[in-house]
Short mmCIF file of C-alpha atoms in Angstrom, two decimals:
data_model
loop_
_atom_site.label_atom_id
_atom_site.label_comp_id
_atom_site.label_asym_id
_atom_site.label_seq_id
_atom_site.Cartn_x
_atom_site.Cartn_y
_atom_site.Cartn_z
CA MET A 90 -12.72 25.05 13.09
CA SER A 91 -11.57 22.00 14.94
CA LYS A 92 -8.74 22.20 17.41
CA ILE A 93 -6.05 19.40 17.32
CA THR A 94 -5.50 17.56 20.49
CA SER A 95 -2.78 15.28 21.29
CA SER A 96 -1.15 12.94 24.03
CA PHE A 97 2.32 11.65 24.66
CA GLY A 98 3.92 14.89 23.90
CA LEU A 99 2.86 15.10 20.27
CA ASP A 100 2.02 18.82 20.46
CA LYS A 101 5.50 19.76 18.80
CA ALA A 102 5.04 17.17 16.20
CA MET A 103 1.64 18.38 15.31
CA LYS A 104 2.82 21.98 15.10
CA GLN A 105 5.74 21.00 12.85
CA LEU A 106 3.32 19.25 10.35
CA GLY A 107 1.02 22.35 10.22
CA LEU A 108 -1.74 20.69 12.20
CA LYS A 109 -2.08 23.00 15.25
CA GLU A 110 -5.63 23.51 13.94
CA ILE A 111 -7.43 22.73 10.76
CA ASN A 112 -10.80 23.67 9.28
CA ALA A 113 -11.25 20.85 6.67
CA GLY A 114 -10.02 17.69 5.18
CA THR A 115 -10.48 18.79 1.46
CA SER A 116 -7.61 20.66 -0.14
CA THR A 117 -6.16 21.71 -3.22
CA GLY A 118 -2.64 22.85 -2.61
CA THR A 119 -2.80 25.46 0.16
CA ASN A 120 -6.57 25.90 -0.08
CA HIS A 121 -8.35 24.07 2.62
CA PHE A 122 -12.12 23.93 2.60
CA GLY A 123 -14.92 21.43 3.17
CA SER A 124 -18.67 21.22 3.72
CA GLY A 125 -19.26 17.46 4.04
CA ASP A 126 -19.82 15.20 7.05
CA VAL A 127 -17.41 15.56 9.88
CA LEU A 128 -14.93 12.77 10.45
CA THR A 129 -13.55 12.28 13.90
CA SER A 130 -10.11 10.74 14.42
CA HIS A 131 -9.70 8.81 17.59
CA SER A 132 -6.18 7.33 18.55
CA PRO A 133 -6.35 3.52 19.06
CA VAL A 134 -3.34 4.14 21.56
CA ASP A 135 -5.42 5.84 24.28
CA GLY A 136 -8.79 6.48 22.76
CA ALA A 137 -8.37 10.21 22.74
CA LEU A 138 -9.95 12.32 19.90
CA ILE A 139 -7.26 13.83 18.07
CA ALA A 140 -9.22 15.90 15.66
CA LYS A 141 -12.51 16.41 13.90
CA VAL A 142 -12.00 16.93 10.08
CA LYS A 143 -14.75 18.10 7.63
CA GLY A 144 -15.22 15.70 4.80
CA THR A 145 -15.91 16.44 1.11
CA SER A 146 -19.21 17.33 -0.30
CA LYS A 147 -20.16 16.93 -3.95
CA ASP A 148 -19.55 20.65 -4.37
CA ASP A 149 -16.14 20.42 -2.68
CA TYR A 150 -15.28 17.53 -4.93
CA GLU A 151 -16.03 19.49 -8.12
CA LYS A 152 -13.83 22.29 -6.90
CA VAL A 153 -11.00 19.69 -6.51
CA MET A 154 -11.55 18.22 -9.85
CA ALA A 155 -11.61 21.62 -11.54
CA ALA A 156 -8.26 22.46 -9.92
CA ALA A 157 -6.73 19.18 -10.80
CA THR A 158 -7.77 19.12 -14.19
CA LYS A 159 -6.54 22.66 -14.85
CA ALA A 160 -3.21 21.94 -13.13
CA PHE A 161 -2.68 19.04 -15.47
CA GLN A 162 -2.82 21.19 -18.43
CA GLU A 163 0.41 22.81 -17.19
CA TRP A 164 1.92 20.00 -15.29
CA ARG A 165 2.23 17.67 -18.31
CA THR A 166 4.12 20.14 -20.44
CA ILE A 167 6.92 20.63 -17.69
CA PRO A 168 10.04 18.31 -18.65
CA ALA A 169 10.05 15.17 -16.71
CA PRO A 170 13.50 15.95 -15.01
CA GLN A 171 12.14 19.32 -13.82
CA ARG A 172 9.16 17.37 -12.30
CA GLY A 173 11.61 15.06 -10.78
CA GLU A 174 13.18 18.04 -9.19
CA VAL A 175 9.99 19.08 -7.43
CA VAL A 176 9.71 15.30 -6.04
CA ARG A 177 13.35 15.55 -4.80
CA GLN A 178 12.30 18.81 -2.82
CA PHE A 179 9.32 16.78 -1.36
CA GLY A 180 11.69 13.84 -0.45
CA ASP A 181 14.01 16.30 1.23
CA LYS A 182 11.21 17.81 3.36
CA LEU A 183 10.18 14.48 4.47
CA ARG A 184 13.73 13.88 5.63
CA GLU A 185 13.33 16.94 7.75
CA LEU A 186 9.96 15.93 9.09
CA LYS A 187 10.63 12.03 9.51
CA GLU A 188 10.41 12.00 13.17
CA PRO A 189 7.10 14.17 13.51
CA LEU A 190 5.29 12.33 10.86
CA GLY A 191 6.34 9.06 12.12
CA GLN A 192 5.01 9.78 15.40
CA LEU A 193 1.67 10.94 13.91
CA VAL A 194 1.37 7.75 11.88
CA SER A 195 2.08 5.78 15.10
CA TYR A 196 -0.34 7.74 17.25
CA GLU A 197 -3.27 7.91 14.66
CA MET A 198 -2.84 4.51 13.23
CA GLY A 199 -1.41 2.53 16.08
CA LYS A 200 1.69 0.80 14.62
CA SER A 201 5.03 1.01 16.59
CA TYR A 202 7.11 4.16 16.41
CA GLN A 203 9.88 2.36 14.69
CA GLU A 204 7.35 1.16 11.96
CA GLY A 205 6.11 4.77 11.66
CA LEU A 206 9.60 5.96 11.00
CA GLY A 207 9.91 3.15 8.43
CA GLU A 208 6.90 4.14 6.65
CA VAL A 209 8.12 7.60 6.23
CA GLN A 210 11.37 6.35 5.02
CA GLU A 211 9.50 4.22 2.37
CA MET A 212 8.18 7.67 1.33
CA ILE A 213 11.69 9.10 1.09
CA ASP A 214 13.03 6.09 -0.80
CA ILE A 215 10.24 6.14 -3.49
CA CYS A 216 10.99 9.83 -3.95
CA ASP A 217 14.67 8.97 -4.60
CA PHE A 218 13.51 6.36 -6.94
CA ALA A 219 11.18 8.54 -8.82
CA VAL A 220 13.85 11.35 -9.16
CA GLY A 221 16.00 9.00 -10.93
CA LEU A 222 13.09 7.71 -13.02
CA SER A 223 12.22 11.13 -14.27
CA ARG A 224 15.22 10.71 -16.67
CA GLN A 225 14.50 7.24 -17.66
CA LEU A 226 10.98 7.16 -19.01
CA HIS A 227 12.19 5.29 -21.89
CA GLY A 228 10.30 4.20 -25.12
CA LEU A 229 11.20 1.69 -27.83
CA THR A 230 12.30 2.03 -31.46
CA MET A 231 11.36 -0.62 -34.00
CA HIS A 232 12.32 -1.19 -37.62
CA SER A 233 9.64 -0.59 -40.09
CA GLU A 234 8.70 -2.82 -42.97
CA ARG A 235 8.41 0.08 -45.30
CA PRO A 236 11.38 1.86 -46.90
CA GLY A 237 12.04 5.28 -45.56
CA HIS A 238 9.99 4.91 -42.44
CA ARG A 239 10.66 5.02 -38.63
CA MET A 240 8.68 3.53 -35.79
CA TYR A 241 8.93 4.08 -32.18
CA GLU A 242 6.94 4.06 -28.92
CA GLN A 243 6.67 6.82 -26.35
CA TYR A 244 4.83 7.28 -23.12
CA HIS A 245 2.63 10.26 -22.05
CA PRO A 246 0.91 11.36 -18.83
CA LEU A 247 -2.66 9.88 -18.16
CA GLY A 248 -4.22 12.93 -16.49
CA VAL A 249 -5.76 12.90 -13.10
CA VAL A 250 -4.77 9.79 -11.05
CA GLY A 251 -7.21 8.96 -8.11
CA ILE A 252 -5.70 7.22 -5.11
CA ILE A 253 -7.82 5.48 -2.48
CA SER A 254 -5.57 4.24 0.57
CA ALA A 255 -6.15 2.07 3.56
CA PHE A 256 -5.52 2.94 7.14
CA ASN A 257 -2.64 0.41 7.79
CA PHE A 258 -0.18 2.36 5.73
CA PRO A 259 -1.69 5.82 5.98
CA VAL A 260 1.26 7.71 4.14
CA ALA A 261 3.57 5.27 2.37
CA VAL A 262 1.21 3.90 -0.16
CA TRP A 263 0.04 7.36 -1.18
CA ALA A 264 3.68 8.28 -1.89
CA TRP A 265 4.29 5.11 -3.93
CA ASN A 266 1.56 6.30 -6.22
CA THR A 267 2.17 9.99 -6.26
CA ALA A 268 5.88 10.22 -6.65
CA LEU A 269 5.71 8.09 -9.63
CA ALA A 270 2.48 9.72 -10.97
CA TRP A 271 3.99 13.12 -10.64
CA VAL A 272 7.21 12.47 -12.47
CA CYS A 273 5.19 10.76 -15.10
CA GLY A 274 3.19 14.02 -15.62
CA ASP A 275 0.09 13.30 -13.78
CA VAL A 276 -1.72 15.19 -11.11
CA CYS A 277 -3.17 13.35 -8.09
CA VAL A 278 -6.51 13.34 -6.09
CA TRP A 279 -6.17 11.17 -2.83
CA LYS A 280 -8.79 9.95 -0.46
CA PRO A 281 -7.05 8.60 2.52
CA SER A 282 -8.89 6.26 4.93
CA GLU A 283 -11.59 7.96 7.00
CA LYS A 284 -9.78 6.11 9.85
CA THR A 285 -6.62 8.03 9.57
CA PRO A 286 -7.58 11.41 8.02
CA LEU A 287 -4.94 13.59 9.80
CA CYS A 288 -2.08 11.68 8.28
CA GLY A 289 -3.50 12.71 5.02
CA VAL A 290 -3.87 16.33 5.95
CA ALA A 291 -0.21 16.37 7.16
CA CYS A 292 1.17 15.04 3.90
CA GLN A 293 -0.91 17.48 1.95
CA ASN A 294 0.28 20.16 3.94
CA ILE A 295 3.95 19.15 3.25
CA MET A 296 3.52 18.92 -0.51
CA ALA A 297 1.53 22.13 -0.78
CA GLU A 298 4.55 23.99 0.71
CA ILE A 299 6.78 22.49 -2.05
CA ILE A 300 4.26 23.41 -4.73
CA LYS A 301 3.98 26.92 -3.56
CA GLN A 302 7.75 27.33 -3.33
CA ASN A 303 7.94 26.38 -6.91
CA ASN A 304 5.07 28.65 -8.09
CA LEU A 305 3.19 25.58 -9.54
CA PRO A 306 -0.62 24.92 -9.92
CA GLU A 307 -1.96 24.00 -6.38
CA GLY A 308 -4.09 21.29 -8.14
CA ILE A 309 -1.01 18.99 -8.74
CA SER A 310 -1.75 17.48 -5.21
CA CYS A 311 -5.38 17.29 -4.07
CA LEU A 312 -6.90 15.85 -0.96
CA ILE A 313 -10.52 14.62 -0.31
CA ASN A 314 -11.53 13.19 3.03
CA GLY A 315 -14.55 11.18 3.59
CA ASP A 316 -16.18 7.79 3.62
CA TYR A 317 -17.06 5.37 0.79
CA LYS A 318 -19.41 7.98 -0.77
CA VAL A 319 -16.44 10.07 -1.61
CA GLY A 320 -14.69 7.04 -3.14
CA GLU A 321 -17.66 6.36 -5.24
CA MET A 322 -17.56 10.04 -6.75
CA MET A 323 -14.02 9.00 -7.89
CA THR A 324 -14.70 5.56 -9.23
CA ASN A 325 -17.49 6.75 -11.25
CA ASP A 326 -15.84 9.92 -12.60
CA LYS A 327 -14.73 9.77 -16.30
CA ARG A 328 -12.28 12.62 -15.68
CA ILE A 329 -10.07 10.24 -13.70
CA PRO A 330 -8.56 7.65 -16.16
CA LEU A 331 -6.80 5.54 -13.38
CA ILE A 332 -8.01 4.63 -9.86
CA SER A 333 -5.27 3.15 -7.60
CA ALA A 334 -7.13 1.49 -4.56
CA THR A 335 -5.74 -0.31 -1.70
CA GLY A 336 -8.05 -2.23 0.60
CA SER A 337 -10.06 -5.34 1.13
CA ILE A 338 -11.10 -7.77 -1.75
CA ARG A 339 -14.73 -6.71 -1.21
CA MET A 340 -13.98 -3.05 -1.79
CA GLY A 341 -11.71 -3.84 -4.71
CA LYS A 342 -14.24 -5.78 -6.62
CA ILE A 343 -16.69 -2.73 -6.22
CA VAL A 344 -13.98 -0.35 -7.37
CA ALA A 345 -13.12 -2.64 -10.46
CA GLN A 346 -16.55 -3.07 -11.64
CA ALA A 347 -17.35 0.78 -11.46
CA VAL A 348 -14.17 1.68 -13.20
CA ALA A 349 -14.49 -1.02 -15.79
CA ALA A 350 -18.00 0.12 -16.56
CA ARG A 351 -16.54 3.34 -17.86
CA LEU A 352 -13.55 1.66 -19.37
CA GLY A 353 -11.13 3.16 -17.01
CA LYS A 354 -7.98 1.65 -15.52
CA SER A 355 -7.65 0.15 -12.11
CA LEU A 356 -4.55 -0.54 -10.01
CA LEU A 357 -5.73 -2.80 -7.27
CA GLU A 358 -3.81 -3.80 -4.06
CA LEU A 359 -6.15 -6.09 -2.22
CA GLY A 360 -6.10 -8.76 0.48
CA GLY A 361 -3.42 -11.07 1.38
CA ASN A 362 -3.39 -14.53 3.17
CA ASN A 363 0.41 -15.10 3.14
CA ALA A 364 2.25 -18.16 4.23
CA ILE A 365 5.78 -19.17 5.10
CA ILE A 366 6.75 -22.68 4.08
CA VAL A 367 9.24 -24.17 6.64
CA THR A 368 11.06 -27.19 5.05
CA PRO A 369 13.28 -29.79 6.95
CA ASP A 370 16.37 -27.73 5.78
CA ALA A 371 15.10 -24.45 7.34
CA ASP A 372 17.17 -22.48 9.77
CA ILE A 373 14.88 -22.30 12.87
CA LYS A 374 16.24 -19.09 14.30
CA MET A 375 15.68 -17.16 11.01
CA THR A 376 12.19 -18.95 10.62
CA VAL A 377 11.11 -17.73 14.04
CA ILE A 378 12.35 -14.13 13.47
CA GLY A 379 10.57 -13.87 10.05
CA ALA A 380 7.40 -15.56 11.26
CA VAL A 381 6.87 -13.50 14.46
CA PHE A 382 7.49 -10.05 12.94
CA GLY A 383 5.34 -11.12 9.86
CA ALA A 384 2.61 -12.26 12.19
CA VAL A 385 2.61 -9.54 14.94
CA GLY A 386 4.13 -6.63 13.17
CA THR A 387 1.66 -3.61 12.91
CA ALA A 388 -0.65 -5.93 14.99
CA GLY A 389 -1.14 -8.10 11.94
CA GLN A 390 -2.57 -5.41 9.95
CA ARG A 391 -0.37 -5.44 6.96
CA CYS A 392 -1.65 -6.97 3.71
CA THR A 393 1.71 -8.89 3.66
CA SER A 394 1.36 -10.13 7.37
CA THR A 395 2.03 -13.77 7.88
CA ARG A 396 -1.21 -15.58 8.37
CA ARG A 397 -0.17 -19.23 7.79
CA LEU A 398 2.96 -21.11 8.78
CA ILE A 399 3.10 -24.44 6.90
CA VAL A 400 5.78 -26.59 8.63
CA HIS A 401 7.05 -30.01 7.67
CA GLU A 402 6.01 -32.78 10.08
CA SER A 403 9.68 -33.58 10.80
CA MET A 404 10.29 -29.89 11.95
CA TYR A 405 6.74 -29.34 13.41
CA GLU A 406 7.36 -29.78 17.21
CA GLN A 407 10.71 -27.97 17.08
CA VAL A 408 9.10 -24.92 15.25
CA LYS A 409 6.10 -24.86 17.67
CA GLU A 410 8.21 -24.90 20.75
CA ALA A 411 10.48 -21.99 19.42
CA LEU A 412 7.24 -20.06 18.42
CA VAL A 413 5.69 -20.36 21.88
CA ALA A 414 8.95 -19.29 23.54
CA ALA A 415 9.16 -16.30 21.32
CA TYR A 416 5.63 -15.22 21.79
CA LYS A 417 5.94 -15.24 25.58
CA GLN A 418 8.57 -12.55 25.02
CA LEU A 419 6.17 -10.09 23.30
CA ARG A 420 5.50 -6.88 24.97
CA ILE A 421 2.10 -5.31 24.17
CA GLY A 422 1.29 -1.55 24.82
CA ASN A 423 1.66 1.98 23.76
CA PRO A 424 3.43 1.79 20.26
CA LEU A 425 5.20 5.12 21.00
CA ASP A 426 7.15 3.30 23.65
CA GLN A 427 9.98 1.64 21.81
CA ASN A 428 10.17 -1.05 24.39
CA ASN A 429 6.98 -2.66 23.23
CA HIS A 430 6.56 -5.07 20.24
CA VAL A 431 2.78 -4.81 19.56
CA GLY A 432 0.53 -1.94 19.45
CA PRO A 433 -3.44 -1.76 19.20
CA LEU A 434 -5.65 -2.61 16.41
CA ILE A 435 -7.13 0.27 14.53
CA ASP A 436 -10.44 0.39 16.28
CA THR A 437 -12.86 -1.68 18.41
CA ASP A 438 -14.54 -3.03 15.14
CA ALA A 439 -11.20 -4.75 14.28
CA VAL A 440 -11.13 -6.10 17.87
CA LYS A 441 -14.47 -7.78 17.23
CA MET A 442 -13.29 -9.47 13.92
CA TYR A 443 -10.31 -10.76 15.84
CA SER A 444 -12.47 -12.27 18.56
CA LYS A 445 -14.99 -13.57 16.04
CA ALA A 446 -12.18 -15.20 13.98
CA LEU A 447 -10.67 -16.88 17.16
CA LYS A 448 -14.08 -18.20 18.05
CA LYS A 449 -14.55 -19.53 14.48
CA ALA A 450 -11.20 -21.33 14.41
CA ILE A 451 -12.12 -23.22 17.74
CA GLU A 452 -15.60 -24.09 16.25
CA GLU A 453 -13.97 -25.65 13.19
CA GLY A 454 -11.59 -27.80 15.22
CA GLY A 455 -8.51 -25.64 15.70
CA ASN A 456 -6.35 -25.96 18.74
CA ILE A 457 -5.30 -22.73 20.64
CA LEU A 458 -1.51 -22.91 21.13
CA ILE A 459 -1.15 -19.38 22.27
CA GLU A 460 -4.31 -17.91 23.82
CA GLY A 461 -5.59 -14.50 22.41
CA GLY A 462 -7.87 -12.22 24.18
CA VAL A 463 -8.62 -8.53 24.56
CA LEU A 464 -6.62 -6.54 27.05
CA ASP A 465 -8.04 -4.09 29.50
CA GLY A 466 -6.98 -2.04 32.50
CA ASP A 467 -4.19 0.37 32.86
CA GLY A 468 -2.60 1.50 29.67
CA TYR A 469 -5.22 -0.49 27.54
CA GLU A 470 -8.20 2.01 28.07
CA SER A 471 -8.90 2.36 24.32
CA GLY A 472 -10.18 -1.20 24.08
CA CYS A 473 -8.06 -1.87 20.96
CA TYR A 474 -5.36 -3.92 22.44
CA VAL A 475 -5.32 -7.80 21.89
CA LYS A 476 -2.89 -10.55 22.47
CA PRO A 477 -1.25 -12.17 19.42
CA ALA A 478 -2.65 -15.78 19.18
CA ILE A 479 -1.39 -19.06 17.55
CA VAL A 480 -3.93 -21.67 16.44
CA GLU A 481 -3.17 -25.12 15.12
CA ALA A 482 -5.35 -25.43 12.17
CA GLN A 483 -6.01 -27.11 8.78
CA ASN A 484 -5.78 -25.05 5.53
CA SER A 485 -9.20 -26.14 4.71
CA PHE A 486 -10.87 -24.41 7.50
CA GLN A 487 -13.07 -21.50 6.42
CA ILE A 488 -11.55 -19.10 8.69
CA VAL A 489 -8.05 -20.05 7.40
CA GLN A 490 -9.18 -19.27 3.90
CA GLU A 491 -10.06 -15.71 4.89
CA GLU A 492 -7.93 -12.73 5.75
CA THR A 493 -8.47 -11.53 9.35
CA PHE A 494 -6.67 -8.22 9.93
CA ALA A 495 -5.32 -9.12 13.33
CA PRO A 496 -2.48 -11.07 14.96
CA ILE A 497 -3.67 -14.45 14.40
CA LEU A 498 -1.03 -17.02 13.24
CA TYR A 499 -2.38 -20.50 11.84
CA LEU A 500 -0.01 -23.27 12.17
CA LEU A 501 -0.30 -25.85 9.60
CA LYS A 502 1.51 -29.16 8.88
CA TYR A 503 2.53 -30.88 5.67
CA SER A 504 4.17 -34.15 4.89
CA GLY A 505 6.11 -35.50 2.01
CA ASP A 506 8.09 -33.20 -0.51
CA VAL A 507 7.78 -29.38 -0.94
CA GLU A 508 5.15 -29.67 -3.59
CA ASN A 509 2.65 -30.51 -0.90
CA ALA A 510 3.40 -27.45 0.94
CA ILE A 511 3.33 -25.31 -2.08
CA ALA A 512 -0.11 -26.74 -2.92
CA GLN A 513 -1.45 -25.68 0.61
CA GLN A 514 0.26 -22.24 0.12
CA ASN A 515 -1.50 -21.74 -3.08
CA GLY A 516 -4.72 -23.07 -1.95
CA VAL A 517 -6.34 -19.81 -1.12
CA VAL A 518 -8.15 -17.20 -3.15
CA GLN A 519 -5.53 -14.43 -2.31
CA GLY A 520 -2.16 -14.21 -3.96
CA LEU A 521 0.10 -11.48 -2.54
CA SER A 522 3.08 -12.51 -0.61
CA SER A 523 4.88 -15.79 0.14
CA ALA A 524 7.97 -17.20 1.57
CA ILE A 525 9.97 -20.44 1.97
CA MET A 526 12.49 -21.23 4.73
CA THR A 527 15.09 -23.52 3.34
CA ASN A 528 18.69 -24.11 2.66
CA ASN A 529 17.97 -26.74 -0.07
CA LEU A 530 18.67 -24.92 -3.36
CA ARG A 531 16.42 -27.40 -5.17
CA GLU A 532 13.48 -26.60 -2.93
CA ALA A 533 14.01 -22.89 -3.22
CA GLU A 534 14.26 -23.06 -6.96
CA ARG A 535 11.10 -25.45 -7.15
CA PHE A 536 9.25 -22.75 -5.02
CA LEU A 537 10.25 -19.86 -7.35
CA SER A 538 9.42 -21.70 -10.67
CA ALA A 539 6.30 -21.30 -12.83
CA ALA A 540 4.90 -24.46 -10.89
CA GLY A 541 5.63 -22.97 -7.65
CA SER A 542 4.31 -19.87 -5.66
CA ASP A 543 1.48 -18.23 -7.44
CA CYS A 544 1.91 -15.00 -5.46
CA GLY A 545 3.21 -11.75 -6.80
CA ILE A 546 5.80 -11.82 -4.16
CA ALA A 547 7.94 -14.93 -3.28
CA ASN A 548 10.83 -14.86 -0.91
CA VAL A 549 13.42 -17.27 0.11
CA ASN A 550 14.80 -17.24 3.68
CA ILE A 551 13.09 -13.92 4.54
CA GLY A 552 9.40 -13.37 5.77
CA THR A 553 6.46 -12.33 3.84
CA SER A 554 6.33 -8.79 5.26
CA GLY A 555 8.64 -5.80 4.44
CA ALA A 556 9.00 -5.33 0.84
CA GLU A 557 11.60 -2.93 -0.57
CA ILE A 558 10.48 -0.11 -3.04
CA GLY A 559 12.86 -1.31 -5.73
CA GLY A 560 10.76 -4.07 -6.68
CA ALA A 561 7.05 -4.02 -8.09
CA PHE A 562 4.68 -4.69 -5.19
CA GLY A 563 1.48 -6.43 -5.79
CA GLY A 564 -0.27 -9.69 -5.91
CA GLU A 565 -2.33 -12.13 -8.14
CA LYS A 566 -5.75 -13.73 -8.10
CA GLU A 567 -8.19 -11.86 -5.64
CA THR A 568 -5.34 -9.61 -4.56
CA GLY A 569 -6.10 -7.59 -7.80
CA GLY A 570 -3.04 -7.96 -10.07
CA GLY A 571 -1.87 -4.39 -9.63
CA ARG A 572 1.85 -3.34 -9.36
CA GLU A 573 3.10 -0.41 -7.47
CA SER A 574 6.42 1.12 -6.40
CA GLY A 575 9.54 -0.09 -8.17
CA SER A 576 10.61 -1.82 -11.43
CA ASP A 577 8.46 -0.61 -14.28
CA ALA A 578 5.43 -0.11 -12.30
CA TRP A 579 5.58 3.59 -13.59
CA LYS A 580 4.03 2.43 -16.96
CA VAL A 581 0.55 2.14 -15.47
CA TYR A 582 0.57 5.91 -14.82
CA MET A 583 1.13 6.65 -18.54
CA ARG A 584 -0.41 6.01 -21.95
CA ARG A 585 1.58 4.34 -24.51
CA GLN A 586 1.74 5.74 -28.17
CA THR A 587 3.02 4.08 -31.13
CA ASN A 588 4.43 6.61 -33.85
CA THR A 589 5.39 5.95 -37.44
CA ILE A 590 7.24 8.77 -39.47
CA ASN A 591 7.48 8.67 -43.21
CA TYR A 592 10.49 10.64 -44.35
CA THR A 593 10.04 9.89 -48.09
CA THR A 594 8.04 11.43 -50.98
CA GLU A 595 6.10 8.20 -51.43
CA LEU A 596 3.05 6.53 -49.32
CA PRO A 597 3.71 2.79 -49.37
CA LEU A 598 1.05 0.92 -47.30
CA ALA A 599 1.69 -1.94 -44.73
CA GLN A 600 1.42 -5.56 -45.71
CA GLY A 601 2.39 -4.60 -49.32
CA ILE A 602 -1.30 -3.44 -50.02
CA LYS A 603 -1.65 -1.64 -53.41
CA PHE A 604 -4.08 1.51 -53.50
CA ASP A 605 -3.25 3.42 -56.49
CA LEU A 606 -5.07 6.72 -57.52
#
């Protein structure tokens, strides 16, 4: 059994989340167990060891899958509005625990406390959305070409939904999937990032309490902690019809191939290389706010983080000057201190990638506008704090074409009309989020047209980061094509069935085919 340790007065939060001490990171409901490799969770805030969590072995995994498949047999028969009631209770519990869970997210992942609270709010919002959805899982009715026949479509639960989430949103992305999957009648098996295992245990504890209070099968919500080997168990398991995976493009391609080999379904949310276009008609103040938050929020570790700022040559110097002034005001430090804007990167490996990217940008001819660097000394003992950097670059640079999960903003220039800027924005393999800053209606509509942004998200006069749960979230090209959260994203968690009912005493065939006996 591993004791939970904490700093910055988090003992109370840990206790509220049922994390005073734990013995494993594998769970079906309230039944915690585990015999796999031990995961160590160190906070990037101060480098302290938070906890040691036992991972999931093959035997553990089989116990989880047995519990999940058994739970599905009962859960799918419960009316959807009643399933929605369970999700409503989960959302209410999150409201009670918003502050402690937000603190844990901030401390284990490193994002600011305000962003930690915002992430828990996303969980609450998707629960509210799912509750309403539980009474709106609509099908369709169609007219049959045959007399005395009725046709309609309906949706049924898929079964066990496997969820693989990333460290940067250690709780919200899980909730996006589970809240919808649960009201759809599915059960869920979740592998959180091995870099943030404690957030996963906390969420499981919360939902396990709700499940127990409602006298439901504990396998409705299952947790498996571990590295990529645990993920491989899921992606190769025919008992899991849908794998929802969030992470890098490299990881997504591996998952997609494994799931496709068994003809399963994948929901992929992968990398982004997001750009904001700044036209001559842009509002500079709005542009700077959107660009700076997009570039440095979560220390540049969002899939929707702003990586590229594509500025018209007539505005370039003005925008550059405003950005430099804004970056000089940024405060870097402990994310639980709400006076700070930027917290740490997730670990020292991320710091190495950051430093390597800046070096590569210089080698390719980039001009450092705001110098980066790794911070050390008092308050930066974890070695995970870096300075947000701005580099004047070209879209064709190899490093600009790649996604670096760090606060590096590439400042690019365009000339001529907005089509040239759109071409630069679309000129990368990723296609997640995009934005244009303009007060010109024609430019805005051109950006949103079929010949405009090729991303799954396209915004006007707001940044690339900070999507609401009401819209479907996801991207195109090598971002994976998946859609989560709002709109009709729920359909991916269900199987569609077409039904034809003959209420006559005859059996006419479609297309007028004659088959007489």
